[in-house]
Amino acid sequence: MRYQPDFTHVKTFSEPYPHSWIAQLFPTGANREIQSWLDGCGCWEHTVTDFYEQYEFSLQSTKLPPSLEFVICGEVIAALTDWMMSTFTAPELVVSDVVLHCLHPGHKIGIHNDHTEDGESYRLLIQLSDDLVGGDLLMFEGMDARSLKRIIKPKFGTALAFAISEKSYHAVSKVEKGLRYTLIYSFCRK
């Protein structure tokens, strides 16, 4: 395997809901390769809803360059899945999708909760942007903006894992400058 996830530098938190921050999940070179490909990628689909606007696409339906196939290779998926199950003391998990999101200047994501009874139960986000102003991940105790508990800056190469539950309210502040690229692994219970 060309690149392996690195779980050496992890901080785990319980509030406002279980989540872990990882200093550098993939090596900087791997992140730069992904970022460079994204800058010229024509795969983006524009999505607008009542609480967000972004560009996105799934890697499961995209032909990746050979240098980036590690992102969805079996060994990496297995390592990420094992780590998620161990970190969150979760039962058997499977990766249900691997997607990329891109927020442009002016884009933001309102407070929401992705919880559904039979859907995604955990998420792992990897930030692939530098020179970004805004686009902070905001964590809340509820739908009220006054319940803000944590602000996480989208530093290049960092990752954030969290449990999706009826308490996992989050948002993304408005991107002021730059493109906010995020690689997202979605996990469901087997």
Coordinates of N, CA and C in Angstrom, one line a residue:
M1 N 0.9 -1.2 0.0 CA 0.0 0.0 0.0 C 0.9 1.2 0.0
R2 N 0.6 2.2 -0.9 CA 1.4 3.4 -1.0 C 1.4 4.3 0.2
Y3 N 0.2 4.6 0.7 CA 0.0 5.4 1.9 C -0.9 4.7 2.9
Q4 N -0.5 4.9 4.2 CA -1.3 4.3 5.2 C -1.8 5.4 6.2
P5 N -3.0 5.2 6.7 CA -3.5 6.2 7.7 C -2.5 6.2 9.0
D6 N -2.3 7.4 9.5 CA -1.5 7.5 10.7 C -2.4 8.0 11.9
F7 N -2.5 7.2 12.9 CA -3.4 7.5 14.0 C -2.5 7.9 15.3
T8 N -1.3 8.3 15.0 CA -0.3 8.6 16.1 C -0.8 9.8 17.0
H9 N -1.2 10.8 16.3 CA -1.6 12.1 17.1 C -3.1 12.3 17.0
V10 N -3.8 11.8 18.0 CA -5.2 11.8 18.1 C -5.6 12.4 19.4
K11 N -6.6 13.3 19.4 CA -7.2 13.8 20.6 C -8.7 13.4 20.6
T12 N -9.2 12.9 21.7 CA -10.6 12.5 21.7 C -11.4 13.3 22.7
F13 N -12.6 13.6 22.3 CA -13.5 14.5 23.1 C -14.8 13.9 23.3
S14 N -15.5 14.2 24.3 CA -16.9 13.7 24.5 C -18.0 14.7 24.4
E15 N -17.6 16.0 24.4 CA -18.5 17.1 24.3 C -18.3 17.9 23.1
P16 N -19.4 18.4 22.4 CA -20.8 18.2 22.7 C -21.3 16.8 22.4
Y17 N -20.5 16.0 21.6 CA -20.8 14.7 21.3 C -19.5 14.0 21.0
P18 N -19.4 12.7 21.0 CA -18.1 12.0 20.8 C -17.5 12.4 19.4
H19 N -16.2 12.8 19.5 CA -15.5 13.1 18.3 C -14.0 13.0 18.6
S20 N -13.2 12.8 17.5 CA -11.7 12.7 17.6 C -11.1 13.6 16.5
W21 N -10.0 14.2 16.9 CA -9.3 15.1 16.0 C -8.0 14.4 15.7
I22 N -7.5 14.3 14.5 CA -6.3 13.6 14.1 C -5.4 14.7 13.4
A23 N -4.2 14.8 13.9 CA -3.3 15.8 13.4 C -2.9 15.7 11.9
Q24 N -2.7 14.5 11.5 CA -2.3 14.3 10.1 C -2.6 12.8 9.7
L25 N -3.8 12.6 9.2 CA -4.2 11.2 8.9 C -3.4 10.6 7.8
F26 N -3.3 11.3 6.7 CA -2.5 10.8 5.5 C -1.2 11.7 5.5
P27 N -0.1 11.2 4.9 CA 1.1 12.0 4.8 C 0.8 13.3 3.9
T28 N 1.5 14.3 4.2 CA 1.3 15.6 3.5 C 1.4 15.4 2.0
G29 N 2.3 14.6 1.5 CA 2.5 14.3 0.1 C 1.2 13.7 -0.5
A30 N 0.5 12.8 0.2 CA -0.7 12.2 -0.3 C -1.8 13.3 -0.3
N31 N -1.9 14.1 0.7 CA -2.9 15.2 0.7 C -2.7 16.2 -0.4
R32 N -1.4 16.5 -0.7 CA -1.1 17.4 -1.8 C -1.5 16.8 -3.2
E33 N -1.3 15.5 -3.3 CA -1.7 14.8 -4.6 C -3.2 14.9 -4.8
I34 N -3.9 14.7 -3.7 CA -5.4 14.7 -3.8 C -5.8 16.2 -4.1
Q35 N -5.3 17.1 -3.4 CA -5.6 18.5 -3.6 C -5.3 19.0 -5.1
S36 N -4.2 18.6 -5.6 CA -3.8 19.0 -6.9 C -4.8 18.4 -8.0
W37 N -5.2 17.1 -7.7 CA -6.1 16.5 -8.6 C -7.5 17.3 -8.6
L38 N -7.9 17.6 -7.4 CA -9.2 18.3 -7.2 C -9.2 19.7 -7.9
D39 N -8.1 20.3 -7.9 CA -8.0 21.7 -8.5 C -8.4 21.6 -10.0
G40 N -8.1 20.4 -10.7 CA -8.4 20.3 -12.1 C -9.5 19.3 -12.4
C41 N -10.1 18.8 -11.4 CA -11.1 17.7 -11.6 C -12.4 18.3 -12.1
G42 N -13.0 17.7 -13.1 CA -14.2 18.1 -13.7 C -15.4 17.3 -13.2
C43 N -15.3 16.6 -12.1 CA -16.3 15.7 -11.6 C -17.4 16.4 -10.7
W44 N -17.2 17.7 -10.4 CA -18.1 18.3 -9.4 C -19.5 18.5 -9.9
E45 N -20.5 18.2 -9.0 CA -21.9 18.5 -9.2 C -22.3 19.6 -8.2
H46 N -22.9 20.6 -8.7 CA -23.4 21.7 -7.8 C -24.7 21.3 -7.1
T47 N -24.7 21.5 -5.8 CA -25.9 21.1 -5.0 C -26.3 22.3 -4.2
V48 N -27.6 22.7 -4.2 CA -28.1 23.7 -3.4 C -29.3 23.2 -2.7
T49 N -29.3 23.4 -1.3 CA -30.5 23.0 -0.6 C -30.9 24.2 0.3
D50 N -31.9 24.0 1.2 CA -32.3 25.1 2.0 C -31.3 25.5 3.1
F51 N -30.3 24.6 3.4 CA -29.3 25.0 4.4 C -27.9 25.0 3.9
Y52 N -27.6 24.6 2.7 CA -26.2 24.7 2.2 C -26.2 24.7 0.7
E53 N -25.0 25.2 0.2 CA -24.6 25.2 -1.2 C -23.2 24.7 -1.2
Q54 N -22.9 23.7 -2.1 CA -21.6 23.2 -2.3 C -21.5 22.4 -3.6
Y55 N -20.2 22.1 -3.9 CA -20.0 21.2 -5.0 C -19.5 19.8 -4.4
E56 N -19.9 18.7 -5.0 CA -19.7 17.4 -4.5 C -19.6 16.3 -5.5
F57 N -19.0 15.2 -5.2 CA -19.1 14.0 -6.0 C -18.6 12.8 -5.2
S58 N -19.1 11.6 -5.5 CA -18.7 10.4 -4.9 C -17.5 9.8 -5.6
L59 N -16.6 9.3 -4.8 CA -15.4 8.6 -5.4 C -15.8 7.2 -5.8
Q60 N -16.9 6.6 -5.3 CA -17.3 5.3 -5.7 C -17.8 5.2 -7.1
S61 N -18.1 6.4 -7.7 CA -18.5 6.4 -9.1 C -17.6 7.2 -10.0
T62 N -16.3 7.3 -9.5 CA -15.4 8.2 -10.2 C -14.1 7.4 -10.5
K63 N -13.6 7.5 -11.7 CA -12.3 6.9 -12.0 C -11.2 7.7 -11.4
L64 N -10.4 7.2 -10.5 CA -9.3 7.9 -9.9 C -8.0 7.7 -10.6
P65 N -7.2 8.7 -10.6 CA -5.8 8.4 -11.2 C -5.1 7.3 -10.3
P66 N -4.3 6.5 -10.9 CA -3.6 5.4 -10.1 C -3.0 5.9 -8.9
S67 N -2.4 7.1 -8.9 CA -1.7 7.6 -7.7 C -2.7 7.9 -6.5
L68 N -4.0 8.0 -6.8 CA -4.9 8.3 -5.8 C -5.8 7.1 -5.4
E69 N -5.6 6.0 -6.0 CA -6.5 4.8 -5.7 C -6.4 4.4 -4.3
F70 N -5.3 4.8 -3.6 CA -5.1 4.4 -2.2 C -6.3 4.9 -1.3
V71 N -6.9 6.0 -1.7 CA -8.0 6.6 -1.0 C -9.2 5.6 -0.7
I72 N -9.4 4.8 -1.7 CA -10.5 3.9 -1.6 C -10.1 2.4 -1.7
C73 N -8.8 2.1 -1.5 CA -8.3 0.7 -1.6 C -8.8 0.0 -0.3
G74 N -8.9 -1.3 -0.5 CA -9.3 -2.1 0.6 C -8.6 -2.0 1.9
E75 N -7.2 -1.9 1.8 CA -6.4 -1.8 3.0 C -6.6 -0.5 3.8
V76 N -6.8 0.6 3.1 CA -7.0 1.9 3.7 C -8.4 1.8 4.3
I77 N -9.4 1.4 3.6 CA -10.8 1.3 4.1 C -10.8 0.4 5.4
A78 N -10.1 -0.7 5.3 CA -10.1 -1.6 6.5 C -9.4 -0.9 7.7
A79 N -8.3 -0.2 7.5 CA -7.6 0.4 8.6 C -8.5 1.5 9.2
L80 N -9.2 2.3 8.3 CA -10.0 3.4 8.8 C -11.2 2.8 9.6
T81 N -11.8 1.8 9.0 CA -13.0 1.1 9.7 C -12.6 0.5 11.0
D82 N -11.5 -0.2 11.1 CA -11.0 -0.7 12.4 C -10.8 0.4 13.4
W83 N -10.2 1.5 13.0 CA -9.9 2.6 13.9 C -11.2 3.2 14.4
M84 N -12.2 3.4 13.5 CA -13.5 4.0 13.9 C -14.2 3.1 14.9
M85 N -14.2 1.8 14.6 CA -14.9 0.9 15.5 C -14.2 0.9 16.9
S86 N -12.9 0.9 16.9 CA -12.2 0.9 18.2 C -12.4 2.2 18.9
T87 N -12.3 3.3 18.2 CA -12.4 4.7 18.8 C -13.7 4.9 19.4
F88 N -14.8 4.5 18.7 CA -16.1 4.8 19.1 C -16.8 3.6 19.8
T89 N -16.1 2.5 20.0 CA -16.6 1.3 20.6 C -17.9 1.0 19.8
A90 N -17.8 1.0 18.5 CA -18.9 0.8 17.6 C -19.0 -0.7 17.2
P91 N -20.2 -1.2 17.0 CA -20.3 -2.5 16.4 C -19.8 -2.5 15.0
E92 N -19.9 -3.6 14.3 CA -19.4 -3.8 12.9 C -19.8 -2.6 12.1
L93 N -18.8 -1.9 11.4 CA -19.1 -0.8 10.5 C -18.6 -1.2 9.1
V94 N -19.3 -0.5 8.1 CA -18.8 -0.6 6.8 C -18.8 0.8 6.2
V95 N -17.9 1.0 5.3 CA -17.9 2.3 4.6 C -19.0 2.3 3.6
S96 N -20.0 3.3 3.7 CA -21.1 3.3 2.8 C -20.8 4.3 1.6
D97 N -19.9 5.2 1.8 CA -19.6 6.1 0.7 C -18.3 6.9 1.0
V98 N -17.6 7.3 0.0 CA -16.5 8.2 0.1 C -16.7 9.4 -0.9
V99 N -16.9 10.6 -0.3 CA -17.2 11.7 -1.2 C -16.3 12.8 -1.0
L100 N -16.3 13.8 -1.9 CA -15.6 15.0 -1.8 C -16.5 16.2 -1.8
H101 N -16.3 17.1 -1.0 CA -17.1 18.4 -0.9 C -16.2 19.5 -1.2
C102 N -16.7 20.5 -1.9 CA -16.0 21.8 -2.1 C -16.9 23.0 -1.8
L103 N -16.5 23.8 -0.9 CA -17.2 25.0 -0.7 C -16.4 26.2 -1.2
H104 N -17.1 27.0 -2.0 CA -16.5 28.2 -2.6 C -16.7 29.4 -1.7
P105 N -16.0 30.5 -1.9 CA -16.3 31.7 -1.1 C -17.8 32.1 -1.2
G106 N -18.3 32.4 0.0 CA -19.7 32.7 0.1 C -20.5 31.5 0.6
H107 N -20.0 30.3 0.3 CA -20.8 29.1 0.7 C -20.6 28.8 2.2
K108 N -21.7 28.3 2.8 CA -21.7 27.9 4.2 C -22.7 26.7 4.4
I109 N -22.6 26.1 5.5 CA -23.6 25.0 5.8 C -24.2 25.3 7.1
G110 N -25.6 25.4 7.1 CA -26.3 25.8 8.3 C -26.3 24.6 9.4
I111 N -26.7 25.0 10.5 CA -26.8 24.0 11.6 C -27.8 22.9 11.2
H112 N -27.3 21.6 11.4 CA -28.1 20.5 11.0 C -27.6 19.3 11.8
N113 N -28.4 18.2 11.6 CA -28.0 16.9 12.2 C -28.3 15.9 11.1
D114 N -27.4 15.0 10.8 CA -27.5 14.0 9.8 C -28.1 12.7 10.3
H115 N -28.6 12.7 11.5 CA -29.1 11.5 12.1 C -30.4 11.0 11.4
T116 N -30.3 9.7 11.0 CA -31.5 9.0 10.6 C -31.5 7.6 11.2
E117 N -32.6 7.0 11.4 CA -32.6 5.7 12.1 C -31.8 4.6 11.4
D118 N -31.8 4.5 10.1 CA -31.1 3.4 9.4 C -30.0 3.9 8.5
G119 N -29.5 5.1 8.7 CA -28.5 5.7 7.8 C -27.1 5.7 8.4
E120 N -26.4 6.7 7.9 CA -25.0 6.8 8.3 C -24.9 7.0 9.8
S121 N -23.9 6.4 10.5 CA -23.7 6.5 11.9 C -22.4 7.1 12.4
Y122 N -21.4 7.2 11.5 CA -20.2 7.8 11.8 C -19.6 8.5 10.6
R123 N -18.8 9.5 10.8 CA -18.2 10.2 9.6 C -16.8 10.5 10.0
L124 N -15.9 10.5 8.9 CA -14.5 10.9 9.1 C -14.3 11.9 8.0
L125 N -13.9 13.1 8.4 CA -13.6 14.3 7.5 C -12.1 14.5 7.4
I126 N -11.6 14.7 6.2 CA -10.2 15.1 6.1 C -10.1 16.4 5.3
Q127 N -9.4 17.4 5.9 CA -9.4 18.7 5.3 C -8.2 18.8 4.3
L128 N -8.5 19.3 3.1 CA -7.5 19.3 2.0 C -7.3 20.7 1.5
S129 N -7.5 21.7 2.3 CA -7.3 23.1 1.9 C -6.3 23.8 2.7
D130 N -5.5 24.6 2.1 CA -4.7 25.6 2.8 C -5.0 27.0 2.3
D131 N -4.5 28.0 2.9 CA -4.8 29.4 2.5 C -6.3 29.6 2.6
L132 N -7.0 29.0 3.5 CA -8.5 29.1 3.6 C -8.8 30.1 4.7
V133 N -9.7 31.0 4.4 CA -10.2 31.9 5.4 C -11.7 31.6 5.6
G134 N -12.1 31.3 6.8 CA -13.5 30.9 7.1 C -13.6 29.4 6.9
G135 N -14.8 28.9 6.8 CA -15.0 27.5 6.6 C -14.8 26.6 7.8
D136 N -14.9 27.2 9.0 CA -14.7 26.5 10.2 C -15.8 25.5 10.5
L137 N -15.5 24.4 11.0 CA -16.5 23.4 11.5 C -17.0 23.8 12.8
L138 N -18.3 24.0 13.0 CA -18.9 24.4 14.2 C -19.7 23.3 14.8
M139 N -19.5 23.0 16.1 CA -20.2 22.0 16.8 C -21.1 22.6 17.9
F140 N -22.4 22.1 17.9 CA -23.4 22.7 18.7 C -24.1 21.6 19.6
E141 N -24.7 22.1 20.7 CA -25.5 21.2 21.6 C -26.9 21.0 21.0
G142 N -27.3 21.9 20.1 CA -28.7 21.9 19.6 C -28.8 22.7 18.4
M143 N -30.0 23.0 17.9 CA -30.2 23.8 16.7 C -30.0 25.3 16.9
D144 N -29.9 25.7 18.1 CA -29.8 27.1 18.4 C -28.3 27.5 18.3
A145 N -28.0 28.6 17.5 CA -26.7 29.0 17.3 C -26.0 29.4 18.6
R146 N -26.7 29.8 19.6 CA -26.2 30.1 20.9 C -25.6 28.9 21.7
S147 N -25.9 27.7 21.2 CA -25.4 26.5 21.8 C -24.1 26.0 21.3
L148 N -23.4 26.9 20.6 CA -22.0 26.6 20.0 C -21.1 26.1 21.1
K149 N -20.4 25.0 20.9 CA -19.5 24.4 21.9 C -18.1 24.3 21.4
R150 N -17.9 24.2 20.1 CA -16.5 24.0 19.6 C -16.4 24.6 18.2
I151 N -15.3 25.2 18.0 CA -14.9 25.6 16.6 C -13.6 24.9 16.2
I152 N -13.7 24.3 15.1 CA -12.5 23.5 14.6 C -12.1 24.1 13.2
K153 N -10.9 24.7 13.2 CA -10.3 25.3 12.0 C -10.0 24.2 11.0
P154 N -10.3 24.3 9.8 CA -10.0 23.3 8.8 C -8.5 23.3 8.3
K155 N -7.6 23.0 9.2 CA -6.2 23.0 8.9 C -5.8 21.8 7.9
F156 N -5.0 22.2 6.9 CA -4.6 21.2 5.9 C -4.1 19.9 6.5
G157 N -4.7 18.8 6.0 CA -4.3 17.4 6.5 C -4.9 16.9 7.7
T158 N -5.6 17.8 8.5 CA -6.2 17.3 9.7 C -7.5 16.5 9.4
A159 N -7.9 15.7 10.4 CA -9.1 14.9 10.2 C -9.9 15.0 11.4
L160 N -11.2 14.8 11.3 CA -12.1 14.8 12.4 C -13.1 13.6 12.2
A161 N -13.2 12.8 13.2 CA -14.2 11.7 13.2 C -15.2 12.0 14.2
F162 N -16.5 11.7 13.9 CA -17.5 11.9 14.9 C -18.7 10.9 14.7
A163 N -19.4 10.7 15.8 CA -20.5 9.8 15.8 C -21.7 10.6 15.4
I164 N -22.5 10.1 14.5 CA -23.8 10.8 14.1 C -24.9 10.3 15.0
S165 N -25.5 11.2 15.7 CA -26.6 10.8 16.6 C -27.6 12.0 16.5
E166 N -28.7 11.8 17.3 CA -29.7 12.9 17.4 C -29.1 14.2 18.1
K167 N -27.8 14.0 18.6 CA -27.2 15.2 19.3 C -26.0 15.8 18.5
S168 N -25.7 15.2 17.3 CA -24.5 15.7 16.6 C -24.8 16.9 15.7
Y169 N -25.2 18.0 16.3 CA -25.5 19.2 15.5 C -24.2 19.9 15.1
H170 N -24.1 20.2 13.8 CA -22.9 20.9 13.3 C -23.2 21.8 12.2
A171 N -22.2 22.6 11.8 CA -22.4 23.5 10.7 C -21.0 23.9 10.2
V172 N -20.9 24.6 9.1 CA -19.7 25.2 8.6 C -19.9 26.7 8.3
S173 N -19.0 27.5 8.9 CA -19.1 28.9 8.8 C -18.8 29.3 7.3
K174 N -19.2 30.5 7.0 CA -19.0 31.0 5.6 C -17.5 31.0 5.2
V175 N -17.3 30.4 4.0 CA -15.9 30.5 3.4 C -15.7 31.9 2.9
E176 N -14.7 32.6 3.4 CA -14.4 34.0 3.0 C -13.4 34.0 1.8
K177 N -12.4 33.1 1.9 CA -11.4 33.1 0.8 C -10.9 31.7 0.6
G178 N -10.6 31.3 -0.6 CA -10.1 30.0 -0.9 C -11.2 28.9 -1.2
L179 N -10.8 27.7 -1.4 CA -11.7 26.6 -1.6 C -11.6 25.6 -0.5
R180 N -12.7 25.2 0.1 CA -12.7 24.3 1.2 C -13.0 22.9 0.7
Y181 N -11.9 22.1 0.5 CA -12.0 20.7 0.1 C -12.0 19.8 1.3
T182 N -13.0 18.9 1.3 CA -13.1 17.9 2.4 C -13.3 16.5 1.8
L183 N -12.5 15.6 2.2 CA -12.7 14.2 1.8 C -13.4 13.5 3.0
I184 N -14.6 12.9 2.6 CA -15.5 12.4 3.7 C -15.7 10.9 3.5
Y185 N -15.4 10.1 4.6 CA -15.7 8.7 4.6 C -17.0 8.6 5.5
S186 N -18.0 7.9 5.0 CA -19.3 7.7 5.7 C -19.3 6.2 6.1
F187 N -19.7 6.0 7.4 CA -19.8 4.7 7.9 C -21.2 4.4 8.4
C188 N -21.6 3.1 8.1 CA -22.9 2.6 8.6 C -22.7 1.4 9.3
R189 N -23.6 1.0 10.2 CA -23.6 -0.2 10.9 C -23.9 -1.4 9.9
K190 N -23.1 -2.4 10.0 CA -23.3 -3.6 9.1 C -24.7 -4.2 9.3

